[in-house]
Coordinates of C-alpha atoms in Angstrom, one line a residue:
M6 CA 85.2 98.6 123.1
K7 CA 88.3 97.2 121.5
L8 CA 89.9 93.9 122.2
I9 CA 91.7 90.8 121.0
C10 CA 91.0 87.3 122.3
T11 CA 91.6 83.7 121.1
Q12 CA 89.0 82.3 118.6
E13 CA 88.8 79.1 120.7
N14 CA 87.8 80.8 123.9
F15 CA 85.4 83.2 122.1
K16 CA 83.7 80.3 120.2
K17 CA 83.4 78.2 123.4
A18 CA 81.8 81.1 125.3
I19 CA 79.3 81.8 122.6
S20 CA 78.3 78.2 122.4
V21 CA 77.4 78.2 126.1
V22 CA 75.4 81.4 126.3
D23 CA 73.6 81.0 122.9
K24 CA 71.8 77.9 124.1
I25 CA 69.6 79.9 126.5
T26 CA 68.9 83.1 124.5
A27 CA 65.2 83.4 123.8
K28 CA 64.4 82.2 120.3
Q29 CA 60.7 83.1 120.2
I30 CA 59.7 86.0 122.6
T31 CA 58.2 89.4 122.5
L32 CA 61.2 91.1 124.1
P33 CA 63.7 91.5 121.3
I34 CA 66.6 92.3 123.7
L35 CA 66.4 88.7 125.0
K36 CA 67.6 87.4 121.6
N37 CA 70.9 89.2 122.2
I38 CA 74.1 88.4 124.1
L39 CA 75.5 91.2 126.2
L40 CA 79.3 91.6 125.7
E41 CA 81.2 93.6 128.3
T42 CA 84.8 94.3 129.0
K43 CA 86.1 94.9 132.6
N44 CA 89.0 93.9 134.8
G45 CA 91.0 92.7 131.8
R46 CA 88.2 90.1 130.9
L47 CA 85.5 89.8 128.3
F48 CA 82.2 88.9 129.8
F49 CA 79.3 87.2 127.9
Y50 CA 75.8 87.5 129.4
A51 CA 72.6 85.8 128.2
T52 CA 69.1 85.2 129.8
N53 CA 65.6 84.0 128.9
L54 CA 64.3 85.5 132.3
E55 CA 64.2 82.0 133.8
I56 CA 67.9 81.2 133.4
G57 CA 70.8 83.5 133.2
I58 CA 74.5 82.6 132.3
I59 CA 77.6 84.6 132.6
V60 CA 80.9 83.5 130.9
K61 CA 84.2 85.2 131.2
I62 CA 87.3 84.8 129.1
G63 CA 90.8 86.3 129.0
A64 CA 91.4 89.1 126.5
K65 CA 93.7 91.9 125.7
I66 CA 91.6 95.0 126.3
E67 CA 92.5 98.2 124.5
R68 CA 89.2 100.0 125.2
E69 CA 86.4 99.0 127.5
G70 CA 82.7 99.0 126.7
K71 CA 79.6 96.9 126.4
I72 CA 76.9 96.2 123.8
A73 CA 74.0 93.8 123.1
V74 CA 74.7 91.6 120.0
P75 CA 72.1 89.5 118.2
S76 CA 72.9 86.0 119.4
K77 CA 71.9 84.1 116.2
I78 CA 74.0 86.2 113.8
L79 CA 77.0 86.2 116.1
S80 CA 76.8 82.5 116.9
E81 CA 76.4 81.4 113.2
F82 CA 79.2 83.7 112.0
I83 CA 81.7 82.5 114.6
S84 CA 80.8 78.8 114.2
N85 CA 81.4 79.0 110.5
L86 CA 84.8 80.5 110.7
P87 CA 87.9 78.4 109.9
Q88 CA 90.4 77.8 112.6
E89 CA 92.4 80.9 113.4
E90 CA 94.4 82.0 116.4
N91 CA 92.8 85.3 117.4
I92 CA 89.7 87.4 116.9
E93 CA 89.8 91.2 116.9
I94 CA 86.7 93.1 118.0
E95 CA 86.0 96.8 117.9
L96 CA 82.8 98.7 118.7
N97 CA 82.0 101.8 116.7
G98 CA 78.7 103.3 117.9
Q99 CA 76.2 100.4 117.6
I100 CA 78.2 98.5 115.0
L101 CA 80.4 95.6 116.2
N102 CA 83.3 95.0 113.9
I103 CA 84.8 91.4 114.0
N104 CA 88.0 90.5 112.3
C105 CA 89.3 86.9 112.1
G106 CA 92.0 86.2 109.6
K107 CA 90.7 87.2 106.2
Y108 CA 87.1 87.2 107.4
R109 CA 85.3 90.4 108.4
A110 CA 81.9 91.2 109.7
K111 CA 79.9 94.2 110.9
I112 CA 76.9 93.4 113.1
N113 CA 74.2 95.9 114.0
C114 CA 73.7 95.9 117.8
L115 CA 71.3 97.3 120.5
E116 CA 72.0 99.5 123.5
S117 CA 73.3 97.6 126.5
E118 CA 71.0 99.5 128.9
D119 CA 68.0 97.6 127.7
F120 CA 69.6 94.2 128.7
P121 CA 68.1 92.7 131.9
I122 CA 70.4 92.6 135.0
I123 CA 71.5 89.0 135.8
P124 CA 71.7 88.8 139.6
E125 CA 75.0 87.9 141.3
R126 CA 75.2 85.4 144.2
K127 CA 75.7 86.6 147.7
G128 CA 75.6 83.4 149.7
D129 CA 72.7 82.6 152.0
I130 CA 73.1 78.8 151.5
Q131 CA 76.3 77.4 149.9
F132 CA 77.7 73.9 149.3
S133 CA 79.9 72.2 146.7
L134 CA 79.6 69.0 144.7
D135 CA 82.0 67.1 142.5
N136 CA 81.4 67.7 138.7
L137 CA 81.1 64.0 137.9
E138 CA 78.7 63.3 140.8
L139 CA 76.5 66.3 139.9
R140 CA 76.3 65.0 136.3
D141 CA 75.2 61.6 137.7
I142 CA 72.7 63.2 140.0
I143 CA 71.1 65.1 137.1
N144 CA 71.0 62.1 134.8
K145 CA 69.3 60.0 137.5
S146 CA 66.9 62.8 138.7
L147 CA 65.6 63.7 135.2
S148 CA 64.4 60.1 134.7
S149 CA 61.4 60.7 136.9
V150 CA 60.5 64.4 136.3
S151 CA 57.0 65.1 135.1
L152 CA 56.5 66.4 131.6
N153 CA 53.0 67.6 132.5
D154 CA 52.8 71.0 134.2
L155 CA 49.4 70.5 135.9
R156 CA 51.5 70.2 139.2
V157 CA 54.4 72.6 138.5
E158 CA 56.4 71.3 141.5
F159 CA 56.7 67.9 139.7
T160 CA 58.4 69.5 136.7
G161 CA 61.5 70.1 138.8
V162 CA 64.0 68.3 141.1
N163 CA 63.5 68.8 144.8
L164 CA 66.5 69.5 147.0
I165 CA 66.3 68.7 150.7
F166 CA 69.1 69.6 153.1
D167 CA 70.1 67.6 156.1
E168 CA 73.2 67.3 158.2
G169 CA 76.1 66.8 155.8
V170 CA 73.9 65.5 153.0
I171 CA 71.5 66.7 150.4
Y172 CA 68.7 64.7 148.9
F173 CA 67.7 65.1 145.2
A174 CA 64.1 63.8 144.6
S175 CA 61.9 63.8 141.5
T176 CA 58.5 62.3 140.7
D177 CA 55.6 62.4 138.3
S178 CA 53.4 60.7 140.9
F179 CA 53.7 57.3 139.2
R180 CA 57.4 56.8 139.9
L181 CA 59.9 58.5 142.1
N182 CA 63.6 58.5 142.7
E183 CA 66.0 59.9 145.3
Y184 CA 69.7 60.5 145.3
E185 CA 71.6 61.1 148.5
A186 CA 74.8 63.1 148.1
K187 CA 77.4 64.1 150.7
I188 CA 78.2 67.8 150.5
K189 CA 81.0 70.1 151.4
E190 CA 79.2 72.8 153.3
K191 CA 80.3 76.4 152.9
N192 CA 78.1 77.7 155.7
D193 CA 76.8 76.7 159.2
Y194 CA 74.8 73.5 159.3
D195 CA 72.1 75.2 161.2
K196 CA 71.4 77.5 158.2
I197 CA 70.6 74.7 155.8
K198 CA 69.0 71.9 157.8
N199 CA 65.4 71.0 156.7
T200 CA 65.5 73.7 154.0
S201 CA 64.4 72.7 150.5
A202 CA 64.3 74.1 146.9
I203 CA 62.7 72.9 143.7
V204 CA 65.0 73.4 140.6
P205 CA 63.3 73.4 137.2
A206 CA 64.2 70.4 135.0
E207 CA 65.2 72.6 132.1
T208 CA 67.8 74.3 134.4
M209 CA 69.2 70.9 135.3
R210 CA 69.4 69.9 131.6
E211 CA 71.3 73.1 130.7
L212 CA 73.6 72.7 133.7
N213 CA 74.4 69.1 132.6
K214 CA 75.5 70.4 129.2
I215 CA 77.8 73.0 130.8
L216 CA 79.2 70.3 133.2
H217 CA 79.9 67.9 130.3
S218 CA 81.7 70.6 128.3
N219 CA 83.8 71.8 131.3
P220 CA 85.2 68.6 132.9
E221 CA 88.2 70.7 134.1
A222 CA 85.9 72.4 136.6
K223 CA 86.2 69.7 139.3
E224 CA 84.2 71.3 142.1
I225 CA 80.9 73.1 141.5
L226 CA 79.8 75.7 144.0
V227 CA 76.1 75.9 144.5
T228 CA 74.4 78.9 146.2
I229 CA 70.7 79.3 147.1
E230 CA 69.2 82.7 148.0
N231 CA 66.0 84.8 147.3
N232 CA 64.2 82.0 145.4
Q233 CA 67.2 81.6 143.1
I234 CA 69.9 79.0 142.7
F235 CA 73.4 79.8 141.4
F236 CA 76.0 77.4 140.0
D237 CA 79.7 78.3 139.6
V238 CA 81.4 76.0 136.9
G239 CA 84.9 77.4 136.5
D240 CA 84.6 80.6 134.5
I241 CA 80.8 80.0 133.9
K242 CA 78.2 81.2 136.3
M243 CA 74.6 80.1 135.9
V244 CA 71.5 81.4 137.8
S245 CA 67.9 80.1 137.7
R246 CA 64.6 80.9 139.3
L247 CA 63.3 78.2 141.7
I248 CA 59.8 76.7 141.4
N249 CA 57.3 78.0 143.8
G250 CA 55.5 75.1 145.3
K251 CA 55.5 72.5 148.1
Y252 CA 56.9 69.1 147.4
P253 CA 54.9 66.2 148.9
P254 CA 56.4 64.3 151.9
Y255 CA 57.5 61.5 149.7
K256 CA 59.6 59.6 152.2
Q257 CA 56.4 58.5 153.9
I258 CA 55.6 56.1 151.0
I259 CA 59.0 54.3 151.1
P260 CA 58.7 51.1 153.1
E261 CA 61.3 50.3 155.8
S262 CA 61.0 46.6 155.4
F263 CA 60.0 44.2 152.7
K264 CA 58.4 40.7 152.4
T265 CA 60.3 40.0 149.1
E266 CA 63.8 40.8 147.9
I267 CA 64.9 39.8 144.4
L268 CA 68.4 39.9 143.1
I269 CA 68.6 39.9 139.3
D270 CA 70.9 40.6 136.4
K271 CA 70.0 44.1 135.0
G272 CA 70.9 43.3 131.4
E273 CA 68.7 40.2 131.3
L274 CA 65.7 42.1 132.8
L275 CA 66.2 44.9 130.3
Q276 CA 66.0 42.5 127.4
A277 CA 62.9 40.8 128.8
I278 CA 61.2 44.2 129.2
R279 CA 62.0 45.3 125.7
I280 CA 60.6 42.1 124.3
A281 CA 57.5 42.4 126.4
I282 CA 56.8 45.9 125.2
V283 CA 56.3 44.5 121.7
F284 CA 53.0 43.0 123.0
T285 CA 51.8 46.1 124.9
K286 CA 49.9 49.2 124.1
K287 CA 52.4 51.9 122.9
T288 CA 51.3 54.6 125.3
E289 CA 49.8 52.9 128.4
G290 CA 51.3 49.4 128.3
E291 CA 51.7 47.0 131.2
I292 CA 53.7 43.9 132.0
N293 CA 53.0 41.2 134.5
I294 CA 55.9 40.0 136.7
V295 CA 55.5 36.8 138.6
V296 CA 58.0 35.5 141.2
N297 CA 57.5 31.9 142.2
E298 CA 59.0 29.1 144.5
D299 CA 61.4 28.0 141.8
K300 CA 63.4 31.2 142.1
N301 CA 62.4 32.2 138.7
M302 CA 60.9 35.5 137.5
I303 CA 58.4 35.4 134.7
V304 CA 57.9 38.6 132.6
R305 CA 54.9 38.4 130.4
S306 CA 52.7 40.7 128.3
G307 CA 49.9 40.4 125.8
L308 CA 47.3 42.0 123.7
Q309 CA 44.1 40.4 122.4
E310 CA 44.7 41.7 118.9
S311 CA 48.4 40.9 118.5
G312 CA 49.3 38.0 120.8
E313 CA 51.4 37.4 124.0
N314 CA 54.9 36.9 125.2
Q315 CA 56.6 35.3 128.2
T316 CA 60.2 35.4 129.3
E317 CA 61.6 33.3 132.2
L318 CA 64.6 34.7 134.2
V319 CA 66.8 33.1 136.9
I320 CA 66.9 35.2 140.1
E321 CA 67.9 35.0 143.8
K322 CA 64.9 35.5 146.0
N323 CA 64.3 36.0 149.7
G324 CA 60.8 35.9 151.0
D325 CA 57.3 35.6 149.6
N326 CA 56.1 34.8 146.0
Q327 CA 54.8 37.9 144.2
D328 CA 52.5 38.7 141.2
F329 CA 52.4 42.4 140.2
I330 CA 51.9 44.6 137.2
L331 CA 54.2 47.5 136.2
N332 CA 54.4 50.1 133.4
P333 CA 57.3 48.8 131.3
R334 CA 58.5 52.2 130.2
Y335 CA 58.8 53.4 133.8
L336 CA 60.9 50.3 134.5
L337 CA 63.1 51.0 131.5
D338 CA 63.7 54.6 132.6
G339 CA 64.8 53.5 136.0
L340 CA 67.1 50.7 135.0
G341 CA 68.6 52.9 132.3
V342 CA 70.2 55.2 134.9
M343 CA 71.5 52.4 137.1
D344 CA 75.2 51.7 136.8
S345 CA 75.5 48.2 138.4
Q346 CA 75.2 44.9 136.7
K347 CA 73.0 43.5 139.4
I348 CA 69.9 45.2 140.9
K349 CA 67.8 44.5 143.9
I350 CA 64.0 44.7 143.6
M351 CA 62.0 44.9 146.9
L352 CA 58.3 44.9 147.6
N353 CA 55.6 43.8 149.9
D354 CA 52.6 43.1 147.7
S355 CA 50.9 43.8 144.4
I356 CA 49.7 47.3 145.4
S357 CA 52.6 48.6 147.4
P358 CA 55.6 50.6 146.0
V359 CA 58.2 48.6 144.1
I360 CA 61.7 49.6 145.3
I361 CA 64.8 49.2 143.1
K362 CA 68.4 49.7 144.1
M363 CA 71.8 49.1 142.6
V364 CA 74.0 46.4 144.0
N365 CA 77.7 46.6 144.7
E366 CA 79.5 44.0 142.5
K367 CA 82.3 43.5 145.0
D368 CA 80.4 42.7 148.2
G369 CA 76.9 42.2 147.0
K370 CA 75.5 44.9 149.2
N371 CA 72.8 47.4 148.2
I372 CA 74.0 50.8 147.0
D373 CA 71.8 52.9 149.2
N374 CA 72.5 56.5 147.9
F375 CA 70.0 56.0 145.0
V376 CA 66.6 54.5 145.0
Y377 CA 64.0 54.2 142.2
I378 CA 60.4 53.6 143.1
I379 CA 57.5 52.6 140.9
M380 CA 53.8 52.3 141.9
P381 CA 52.3 49.1 140.6
I382 CA 49.2 49.0 138.3
R383 CA 46.3 47.7 140.2
K384 CA 44.8 44.5 138.7

């Protein structure tokens, strides 16, 4: 292997693959990045056996080859180099020689044959999403993913395919959200209707980092096959295992009509919640929300040992008065991923799901492609 490439491209590729190399694992080869030259490109491969990433960059290839390079050493060396135009790389046996300006390094490597094969996509189910929208989907979906692996299916985001749309849902059994996205299908509709897949939350987090650092990749191709999901982000390809499990039929808990609808300023409600949290238990707090005839919302909380608090907010209300209890942190998480100034809160009684939607500032209508649901705390 002998090549020349730009330092900028090499450094960017290393920063992508280094994030998923295994830091603490019994298989030493997984602490390495596989470098391979082919078809006039330099390829970077990394995997932790759950997620695999392939990055390709342009290079002037004088001699082809491949080798497994320790990720930590390579990443730290490259990241500490001053800005130069090019990097020269040459492999002699199992020693990788790197020249960059006046800086030189020799890195001991491992045989490439021991590196796991990262699967390539073939295309059972394919669709594409806009980069910005996919980032928004991930940010919203991760707000409800469970951190407890007692039910492994709740540690991921569930994808459900329907005609021309895909639903992204996540829940920890106490709150749930759903995002509806229109998709550009790359296959026959009959292939994907009513199919589903659960993507690990960690995969979504890593994908989000890649999307943020590659805004020039406008359209993201997504492929699902053989219990794996693939994402094509420009010159970066990512593959992940899917979670084995059955997601609950969550749509059954979403009411179709409501006895009460409340329009409120999101910023004012957020401030009231943050104040109320001061007077709640740090881990399992609760706030009481009362909606009365005066078109006011009262947000209150209290602890016997520390005192109590009450905030009165102006609202627009249609329907019955309500008196219910919520976990304030769940409410903060949901409001934190909503983009509109006004929100709509809808419910039937103190024990039924509380539905929250964003509101379009121009026409005052609900934005129906995202819904956040919280189960009240029973009195």
